[in-house]
Amino acid sequence: MVKYIFVTGGVMSGVGKGVTTASIGKLFQFRGYNVDAIKIDPYLNVDPGTLNPIEHGEVYITEEVWEFEPAEDFSLKISEIDQDFGTYERFLGKNMSPEQNITSGQVYLSVILKEREGKFLGRTTQIIPHITDEIKRRIRQVAKRKNPGILITEVGGTVGDIEAMPFLEAIRQFRIEEKKEDTILIHVTYVPFLDTVQQQKSKPSQHSVRTLQGMGLQPDVIVGRGEKPLTKEVLQKLSLFSNLPLEAVISNPDIDVVYELPLFFEEQKLGDYLCRISNLPIKEPKIDEWRSIVNLYKNTEEVVRIAVPGKYTQIVDSYISIQEALRHASACSGAKLELCWVDTEPIEKDHRAIENLKKFDGILLTPGFGSRGTEGMILTAEYAIKEEIPYLGICFGCQLLFVAFCRSVLGLTGANSTEIDSNTPYPVVDLLPEQRAIKAKGGTMRLGGHKIFLTENSRLKEAYGKSEVVERHEVIERFRHRYHIIPKYAEMAEDAGLRVSARDETGKIINAIELNKDFLIMGVQFHPEFKSRPNLPSPVYLAFIKEALRYQKSKNLQ
Ligand code: GLN
């Protein structure tokens, strides 16, 4: 028996529907239910892997690489999914499958390929019923495979978007096909505060509810996002105009610690209400463990300041998992994270600008693609090596750290990654051998979870601790790359003091490097941020933050 919860958005996107969805899932976890999630993305891309993060936020990587088989002799590998899955995994503490991210691209591809196979022979292929049937089939397929008690489906975008229409129609049909008490519809809207009249305004939300009703969908709960909790007046208006009792209208204000949202919903008795309308027994929620996690984030005494040099500095969402992983590691070390995005352009123009980096306790170099802004990023790595500032390079950041080492320590002038400079005299980072023949860009990188083999006596191995998983060489981390550090150059670097701290199963792919001087400088080819949880920080991030705090103390002593 599965209860299906659908979450739609109104008024505008980007108001935190993902966090709301995850928090609603948490309410059911508090009551002992097995919860899983689906995200629907109405865009036509098959997966978000080909999207610029500025356009659509971070691309999240799952451990599992899913074989999507829309037709008999056609399959695609998918591991790159929507960033909301990061939020779901962090809140719900479980791994998700790429199959749980349904895009219009996948749905239309399946239907069109089935039509070519002759599956709908003699009939006109249409949005209703073929597209809507495929959407419902995909939702039920997840329910069948994962068998959760509660399956929450978040629909991306906002009600009224043309691309989302087939999904909303599918949900309307779904609600008729299932028993009344087995589906719930939650509408998350935005309630703006109008400065000139000093009032919260419910009208945009009323319109979006009406649009939803016009499509045959009556929401069971309205969640109103805004800077402040909804006023009594707004709650009453939304209840009246949405055809809902007052207790079904919920406030979702800005909060400092996002992990607190489920507790805020609990205070408004949303968990009990959802159980009541779906005929589930009313149980006492077990919230103590989660509350103590939230308290970790509130009771921080120190501040750790981390610089993030790079180019995608315009939109913070591009690196949301990295920010969260840094926050987890900081909170679990008793510190509050202060993150500073450093534009590398001024550093490229005037090398003196780099001195500014000294103010920070650590530097993190982000993942990335292409060549724009990379010289400045390499300069920050050279500077960290020279000044011995705690440093963590992630994926591209690790590759650039290696480039910096080759240039500044090995003296290989002009060393580079061939992704940045195809004519470099020293191609110290180059395409993975299996990537050479690949032309298509979608889902073709080295993706998903792979075992990493940690080097004995390395700082990285020490960071992972002495668990059975570590001893049995079963640490799995998530990857997304085409290029890698070339072993020939790594050998030269090892002679000059750099250590390869992890490799893959074959020993051919270098998974991590480190320089253990006074302070730890390291790079990892994988993305440990995707496995970090609010109470279980990634060992890599934790080692970095601890080192940053140690560096801060040593600076204070000087
Ligand atoms: N562009 C680099 C590569 O493809 C790094 C990718 C990344 O940072 N995720 O190897």
XYZ file of C-alpha atoms and ligand atoms in Angstrom:
568
model
C 0.000 0.000 0.000
C 1.442 3.316 -1.086
C 0.171 6.780 -0.293
C 0.966 9.183 -3.114
C 1.642 12.817 -2.323
C 1.940 15.314 -5.157
C 3.577 18.699 -4.694
C 2.970 21.492 -7.198
C 4.250 25.053 -7.233
C 2.457 28.342 -7.728
C 3.283 31.989 -8.491
C 6.983 31.499 -9.205
C 9.796 28.984 -9.131
C 12.824 29.018 -6.893
C 10.906 29.440 -3.636
C 12.158 26.233 -2.049
C 9.692 23.617 -3.230
C 12.426 20.969 -2.951
C 13.094 21.727 0.705
C 9.337 21.783 1.349
C 8.912 18.406 -0.356
C 11.811 16.884 1.590
C 10.455 18.319 4.851
C 7.034 16.810 4.212
C 8.760 13.479 3.646
C 10.533 13.943 6.954
C 7.185 14.317 8.772
C 6.309 10.801 7.656
C 9.754 9.481 8.599
C 9.193 10.905 12.095
C 6.150 8.597 12.181
C 8.086 5.537 11.109
C 7.121 5.404 7.414
C 9.407 4.440 4.590
C 9.462 7.532 2.370
C 10.682 7.957 -1.193
C 10.525 10.787 -3.705
C 10.079 11.490 -7.392
C 10.929 14.746 -9.109
C 9.282 15.652 -12.374
C 11.188 18.083 -14.571
C 9.055 19.315 -17.444
C 11.994 20.325 -19.665
C 12.787 18.378 -22.839
C 16.344 17.416 -21.884
C 16.569 13.698 -21.158
C 18.537 14.565 -18.035
C 20.031 17.810 -16.676
C 23.613 16.677 -17.417
C 23.811 18.900 -20.482
C 22.418 21.966 -18.709
C 24.536 24.874 -17.595
C 24.340 25.093 -13.782
C 23.663 28.817 -14.094
C 20.481 27.934 -15.923
C 19.209 25.158 -13.756
C 21.292 24.854 -10.627
C 23.627 22.048 -9.746
C 23.621 18.691 -11.499
C 23.293 15.999 -8.840
C 25.035 12.643 -9.237
C 23.641 9.414 -7.850
C 25.566 6.330 -6.861
C 23.452 4.225 -9.196
C 23.784 4.522 -12.952
C 20.349 3.724 -14.301
C 19.849 1.976 -17.593
C 16.933 3.857 -19.154
C 15.429 1.593 -21.841
C 12.688 3.466 -23.655
C 12.604 0.855 -26.437
C 13.830 -2.653 -27.103
C 17.215 -1.917 -28.629
C 17.689 1.515 -27.212
C 19.186 2.365 -23.875
C 20.784 5.344 -22.190
C 22.753 5.583 -18.979
C 21.505 8.126 -16.474
C 23.199 9.230 -13.278
C 22.932 13.008 -13.621
C 19.721 14.262 -12.059
C 18.025 17.307 -10.622
C 19.582 19.106 -7.682
C 16.451 18.562 -5.583
C 17.620 14.976 -5.118
C 20.499 16.354 -3.074
C 17.936 17.914 -0.765
C 15.916 14.684 -0.614
C 18.997 12.563 0.131
C 20.223 14.983 2.803
C 16.841 15.243 4.540
C 15.724 11.649 4.163
C 19.171 10.102 4.631
C 18.849 7.618 1.806
C 20.152 7.090 -1.702
C 17.827 7.718 -4.620
C 17.772 6.203 -8.082
C 17.991 8.251 -11.311
C 14.774 6.517 -12.319
C 13.067 8.797 -9.784
C 13.778 11.882 -11.884
C 11.187 11.914 -14.668
C 11.710 14.480 -17.429
C 9.521 15.371 -20.409
C 12.507 14.355 -22.541
C 12.342 10.793 -21.207
C 8.564 10.576 -21.402
C 8.300 11.832 -25.001
C 11.278 9.718 -26.098
C 9.631 6.578 -24.701
C 6.309 7.299 -26.379
C 7.818 8.188 -29.754
C 10.067 5.117 -29.799
C 7.115 2.913 -28.821
C 5.112 4.385 -31.673
C 7.954 3.464 -34.084
C 7.995 -0.053 -32.641
C 4.325 -0.290 -33.527
C 3.068 -0.487 -29.958
C 0.116 1.840 -30.695
C -0.606 0.401 -34.153
C -3.587 1.933 -35.894
C -4.048 4.746 -33.410
C -3.146 8.407 -33.307
C -0.424 8.940 -30.714
C -1.505 11.781 -28.412
C -0.681 13.648 -25.220
C -3.823 12.118 -23.731
C -3.700 9.141 -23.317
C -0.194 8.144 -24.443
C 1.949 10.758 -22.736
C -0.179 10.832 -19.593
C -0.224 7.007 -19.458
C 3.566 6.931 -19.688
C 3.837 9.466 -16.842
C 1.539 7.415 -14.618
C 3.402 4.222 -15.545
C 6.712 5.794 -14.523
C 5.327 6.916 -11.143
C 3.858 3.467 -10.461
C 7.098 1.810 -11.573
C 8.982 3.670 -8.833
C 6.277 2.683 -6.320
C 6.666 -0.950 -7.359
C 10.466 -1.043 -7.315
C 11.015 0.905 -4.120
C 7.833 -0.114 -2.334
C 7.660 2.906 -0.011
C 4.801 3.638 2.361
C 4.814 7.227 1.163
C 5.864 8.338 -2.318
C 6.126 12.090 -2.774
C 6.184 13.457 -6.314
C 7.338 17.028 -6.780
C 6.390 18.688 -10.056
C 9.023 21.188 -11.197
C 8.108 24.634 -12.479
C 4.873 26.417 -11.716
C 1.240 25.674 -12.411
C 0.311 27.254 -15.721
C 3.602 26.412 -17.486
C 2.788 24.846 -20.860
C 5.384 22.104 -20.412
C 3.929 20.987 -17.077
C 0.353 20.549 -18.374
C 0.616 16.839 -19.319
C 2.044 16.070 -15.878
C -0.764 17.870 -14.069
C -3.320 16.107 -16.265
C -1.644 12.781 -15.440
C -1.912 13.604 -11.740
C -5.619 14.425 -12.172
C -6.190 11.018 -13.746
C -4.005 9.332 -11.144
C -6.136 10.762 -8.330
C -9.282 9.337 -9.916
C -7.735 5.931 -10.467
C -6.511 5.570 -6.881
C -8.675 5.601 -3.755
C -9.490 9.059 -2.487
C -7.513 8.647 0.734
C -4.452 7.363 -1.126
C -3.473 10.605 -2.835
C -2.814 14.065 -1.458
C -2.112 17.243 -3.389
C -0.026 19.964 -1.788
C 0.359 23.334 -3.469
C 3.389 25.442 -2.522
C 2.904 29.099 -3.394
C 4.672 32.365 -2.826
C 3.139 35.083 -0.691
C 4.960 38.340 -1.392
C 5.318 41.152 1.092
C 4.477 44.490 -0.461
C 6.661 47.195 1.027
C 4.507 50.160 0.034
C 1.481 48.923 1.955
C 3.464 46.868 4.478
C 1.296 43.851 3.834
C 1.516 40.242 2.754
C -0.430 39.681 -0.440
C -2.421 36.500 -1.003
C -3.830 37.383 -4.432
C -1.106 35.738 -6.577
C -1.625 32.530 -4.597
C -5.385 32.713 -5.057
C -4.843 32.927 -8.805
C -2.526 29.970 -8.886
C -4.967 27.863 -6.856
C -7.678 28.824 -9.315
C -5.474 27.763 -12.252
C -4.967 24.443 -10.532
C -8.700 24.034 -9.904
C -9.346 24.884 -13.548
C -7.347 21.786 -14.432
C -9.500 19.635 -12.199
C -7.072 19.615 -9.304
C -8.221 20.640 -5.842
C -5.270 20.984 -3.441
C -5.571 19.412 0.023
C -2.954 21.645 1.592
C -1.531 25.076 0.739
C 1.979 25.929 1.857
C 2.676 29.664 1.688
C 6.313 30.691 1.267
C 7.330 34.156 2.320
C 9.952 36.032 4.272
C 7.783 36.002 7.402
C 5.158 33.557 8.743
C 1.760 34.123 7.113
C -0.436 36.548 9.008
C -3.747 35.380 10.406
C -5.534 37.388 7.756
C -3.628 35.761 4.894
C -4.152 32.298 6.371
C -7.887 32.961 6.505
C -8.040 34.331 2.978
C -6.108 31.407 1.531
C -8.331 28.979 3.385
C -11.502 30.671 2.126
C -10.433 31.051 -1.484
C -8.847 27.634 -1.753
C -11.790 25.707 -0.343
C -9.755 24.428 2.563
C -10.025 24.355 6.356
C -7.710 26.759 8.154
C -5.508 23.932 9.456
C -4.688 23.002 5.835
C -2.961 26.331 5.203
C 0.653 26.207 6.326
C 3.326 28.866 6.770
C 6.779 28.363 5.315
C 8.898 31.438 6.201
C 12.606 32.048 5.602
C 14.683 30.254 8.223
C 18.401 30.207 8.996
C 18.793 26.451 9.196
C 16.859 24.712 6.425
C 16.887 21.444 8.348
C 14.543 23.085 10.849
C 11.642 23.299 8.399
C 10.172 19.859 9.280
C 10.050 20.946 12.937
C 8.307 24.147 11.927
C 5.732 22.103 10.001
C 5.374 19.800 13.002
C 4.498 22.827 15.185
C 1.701 23.624 12.744
C 0.503 20.010 13.044
C 0.945 19.343 9.345
C 2.128 15.760 9.947
C -1.003 14.836 11.903
C -3.222 16.573 9.376
C -1.696 14.664 6.437
C -2.135 11.365 8.313
C -5.728 12.219 9.127
C -6.753 13.013 5.541
C -5.080 9.870 4.257
C -6.591 7.585 6.892
C -3.262 6.778 8.491
C -3.189 6.240 12.257
C -2.176 9.310 14.281
C 1.192 8.496 15.835
C 3.470 10.454 18.113
C 6.280 11.779 15.862
C 9.823 10.903 16.952
C 11.592 14.208 16.453
C 14.319 14.217 19.113
C 17.110 12.909 16.903
C 16.349 15.422 14.152
C 16.074 18.222 16.678
C 19.517 17.422 18.003
C 20.871 17.556 14.442
C 19.248 20.979 13.949
C 20.811 22.138 17.220
C 24.262 21.315 15.871
C 23.679 24.066 13.312
C 22.400 26.554 15.872
C 24.925 26.111 18.641
C 28.124 26.912 16.812
C 30.756 28.870 18.683
C 33.447 29.413 16.102
C 33.373 30.737 12.540
C 35.293 29.147 9.694
C 35.876 31.240 6.588
C 36.245 29.425 3.298
C 37.029 31.057 -0.041
C 35.638 29.584 -3.237
C 37.438 30.998 -6.267
C 35.759 30.447 -9.603
C 33.607 31.570 -12.442
C 30.046 30.415 -11.760
C 29.901 32.916 -9.016
C 26.623 34.480 -10.036
C 24.343 31.778 -8.749
C 24.826 30.071 -5.439
C 22.640 27.129 -6.429
C 25.331 25.909 -8.852
C 27.222 24.404 -5.962
C 24.505 23.724 -3.429
C 25.829 20.274 -2.438
C 29.312 21.684 -1.890
C 27.902 24.428 0.303
C 25.882 21.934 2.291
C 28.843 19.550 2.665
C 30.975 22.435 3.958
C 28.173 23.416 6.309
C 27.811 19.833 7.596
C 31.549 19.526 8.233
C 31.642 22.948 9.915
C 28.616 22.353 12.167
C 29.949 18.944 13.180
C 33.222 20.700 14.112
C 31.355 23.289 16.190
C 31.763 26.095 13.670
C 29.526 28.219 11.517
C 30.490 28.395 7.874
C 31.172 31.715 6.217
C 31.489 31.153 2.513
C 32.971 33.738 0.213
C 32.713 33.470 -3.566
C 35.874 34.933 -5.012
C 35.798 36.058 -8.604
C 39.077 34.992 -10.202
C 39.031 37.622 -12.928
C 40.750 40.359 -10.858
C 43.393 37.813 -9.830
C 44.129 37.088 -13.488
C 44.544 40.798 -14.208
C 46.579 41.710 -11.161
C 48.446 38.999 -9.286
C 48.571 41.109 -6.133
C 44.816 40.582 -5.707
C 45.655 37.060 -4.640
C 46.986 38.288 -1.303
C 43.334 38.691 -0.305
C 43.090 34.936 -0.002
C 45.169 35.124 3.167
C 42.128 36.361 5.083
C 40.485 32.965 4.727
C 41.008 29.776 6.702
C 40.794 27.532 3.686
C 40.252 27.542 -0.059
C 37.966 25.223 -1.993
C 38.320 24.900 -5.740
C 35.097 23.864 -7.429
C 34.223 21.398 -10.171
C 33.786 22.882 -13.610
C 34.141 22.619 -17.357
C 35.845 24.539 -20.144
C 38.554 27.135 -19.997
C 36.945 30.394 -18.891
C 38.426 31.746 -15.671
C 40.764 28.798 -15.163
C 44.067 30.713 -15.097
C 42.908 32.558 -11.997
C 41.831 29.292 -10.416
C 45.259 27.742 -11.085
C 46.902 30.823 -9.555
C 44.935 30.317 -6.333
C 46.225 26.750 -6.153
C 49.820 27.873 -6.745
C 49.382 30.436 -4.015
C 47.983 27.862 -1.571
C 50.913 25.533 -2.270
C 53.394 28.356 -1.688
C 51.712 29.749 1.416
C 50.528 26.370 2.734
C 46.887 27.262 3.089
C 44.437 24.368 3.643
C 43.086 23.564 0.228
C 40.494 21.234 -1.227
C 40.082 20.784 -4.979
C 37.011 18.938 -6.170
C 37.116 17.172 -9.557
C 38.104 20.011 -11.937
C 39.506 21.727 -8.837
C 41.705 18.667 -8.216
C 42.883 18.659 -11.825
C 43.776 22.360 -11.601
C 45.589 21.815 -8.312
C 47.690 19.212 -10.105
C 48.351 21.642 -12.970
C 49.461 24.228 -10.397
C 51.832 21.747 -8.765
C 53.340 20.769 -12.130
C 53.896 24.405 -13.032
C 55.124 25.770 -9.728
C 56.980 22.823 -8.197
C 58.026 20.677 -11.179
C 58.739 23.763 -13.273
C 56.708 22.522 -16.243
C 55.907 25.931 -17.691
C 52.649 25.934 -19.617
C 51.488 22.618 -18.123
C 47.718 22.332 -18.441
C 44.687 20.155 -18.918
C 43.963 19.505 -22.598
C 40.383 20.538 -21.835
C 41.749 24.061 -21.343
C 44.683 24.113 -23.767
C 44.827 21.400 -26.406
C 48.331 22.533 -27.445
C 49.937 22.505 -24.027
C 53.557 21.246 -24.017
C 52.776 19.276 -20.847
C 49.309 17.668 -21.003
C 49.320 16.700 -17.330
C 45.534 16.255 -17.335
C 44.043 14.604 -20.396
C 41.007 12.642 -21.591
C 40.353 9.243 -20.034
C 41.316 6.655 -22.690
C 37.725 5.397 -23.088
C 36.517 8.972 -23.664
C 38.513 9.486 -26.850
C 35.975 7.874 -29.158
C 32.934 9.485 -27.532
C 31.226 12.321 -29.421
C 27.780 12.630 -27.826
C 27.620 14.791 -24.728
C 24.578 13.439 -22.844
C 25.297 10.876 -20.124
C 28.662 9.914 -21.589
C 31.091 10.999 -18.875
C 32.528 8.550 -16.351
C 29.561 8.670 -14.001
C 28.106 7.319 -10.782
C 29.538 5.470 -7.819
C 32.940 3.773 -8.076
C 35.137 2.182 -5.441
C 38.171 4.200 -4.439
C 41.346 2.545 -3.176
C 42.967 4.635 -0.473
C 46.750 4.751 -0.178
C 48.221 3.421 3.081
C 49.444 6.122 5.462
C 47.831 8.895 3.449
C 45.994 11.728 5.156
C 42.992 10.829 3.041
C 42.908 7.284 4.379
C 43.268 8.661 7.884
C 40.293 10.953 7.176
C 38.082 7.997 6.273
C 38.931 6.373 9.617
C 39.278 2.760 10.529
C 36.013 1.138 9.541
C 35.400 -2.255 7.999
C 34.331 -0.566 4.770
C 37.704 1.166 4.588
C 39.679 -1.962 5.428
C 37.813 -4.010 2.844
C 38.442 -1.283 0.211
C 34.750 -0.717 -0.233
C 34.580 3.048 -0.013
C 32.372 4.263 -2.831
C 32.406 7.838 -4.072
C 30.527 9.496 -6.936
C 32.188 10.626 -10.155
C 31.427 12.856 -13.127
C 34.396 13.467 -15.391
C 35.990 12.976 -18.809
C 39.545 14.009 -17.967
C 42.048 12.664 -15.460
C 45.538 13.204 -14.065
C 48.085 11.476 -16.289
C 49.999 8.831 -14.275
C 53.344 9.616 -15.934
C 53.246 13.155 -14.550
C 51.884 11.957 -11.209
C 55.015 9.799 -10.840
C 57.204 12.857 -11.413
C 55.122 14.780 -8.897
C 55.468 11.980 -6.344
C 59.217 12.326 -6.542
C 58.729 16.003 -5.684
C 56.605 15.435 -2.574
C 53.048 15.065 -3.849
C 51.257 11.891 -2.884
C 48.627 9.977 -4.839
C 46.206 9.227 -2.018
C 43.624 7.153 -3.886
C 43.274 5.250 -7.146
C 40.544 3.262 -8.848
C 40.270 -0.540 -8.894
C 42.629 -0.860 -11.870
C 45.192 1.492 -10.358
C 45.150 3.494 -13.598
C 42.840 6.310 -12.640
C 44.169 8.669 -10.003
C 41.349 9.465 -7.635
C 43.030 11.796 -5.162
C 46.232 13.692 -4.488
C 47.624 15.395 -1.392
C 50.468 17.531 -0.206
C 51.061 17.088 3.446
C 53.099 20.022 4.585
C 52.206 22.065 7.640
C 48.649 22.154 6.401
C 46.803 19.703 4.230
C 46.398 20.538 0.568
C 44.351 17.953 -1.271
C 42.370 17.249 -4.385
C 39.807 14.568 -5.090
C 38.700 13.489 -8.556
C 35.330 12.460 -7.097
C 32.492 14.470 -5.547
C 32.314 13.633 -1.837
C 29.753 16.422 -1.333
C 26.982 14.257 -2.758
C 27.333 11.761 0.083
C 27.502 14.291 2.907
C 24.582 14.296 5.357
C 23.673 16.892 8.015
C 24.761 14.549 10.819
C 27.317 12.507 8.846
C 29.675 14.901 7.097
C 31.859 13.610 4.289
C 35.255 12.546 5.702
C 36.983 14.621 3.023
C 35.123 17.822 3.893
C 35.518 17.153 7.600
C 39.296 16.765 7.258
C 39.407 20.007 5.257
C 37.376 22.020 7.777
C 39.335 20.666 10.750
C 42.506 21.697 8.968
C 41.054 25.151 8.229
C 40.212 25.637 11.913
C 43.726 24.530 12.878
C 45.186 27.002 10.382
C 42.991 29.773 11.806
C 44.313 29.071 15.303
C 47.911 29.062 14.110
C 47.350 32.443 12.401
C 45.864 33.845 15.587
C 48.933 32.772 17.531
C 51.279 34.563 15.173
N 35.843 19.084 -16.752
C 36.487 18.088 -15.968
C 36.352 16.704 -16.565
O 35.510 16.480 -17.375
C 35.982 18.094 -14.541
C 34.569 17.737 -14.410
C 33.975 18.135 -13.082
O 34.510 18.992 -12.381
N 32.873 17.525 -12.719
O 37.092 15.819 -16.199
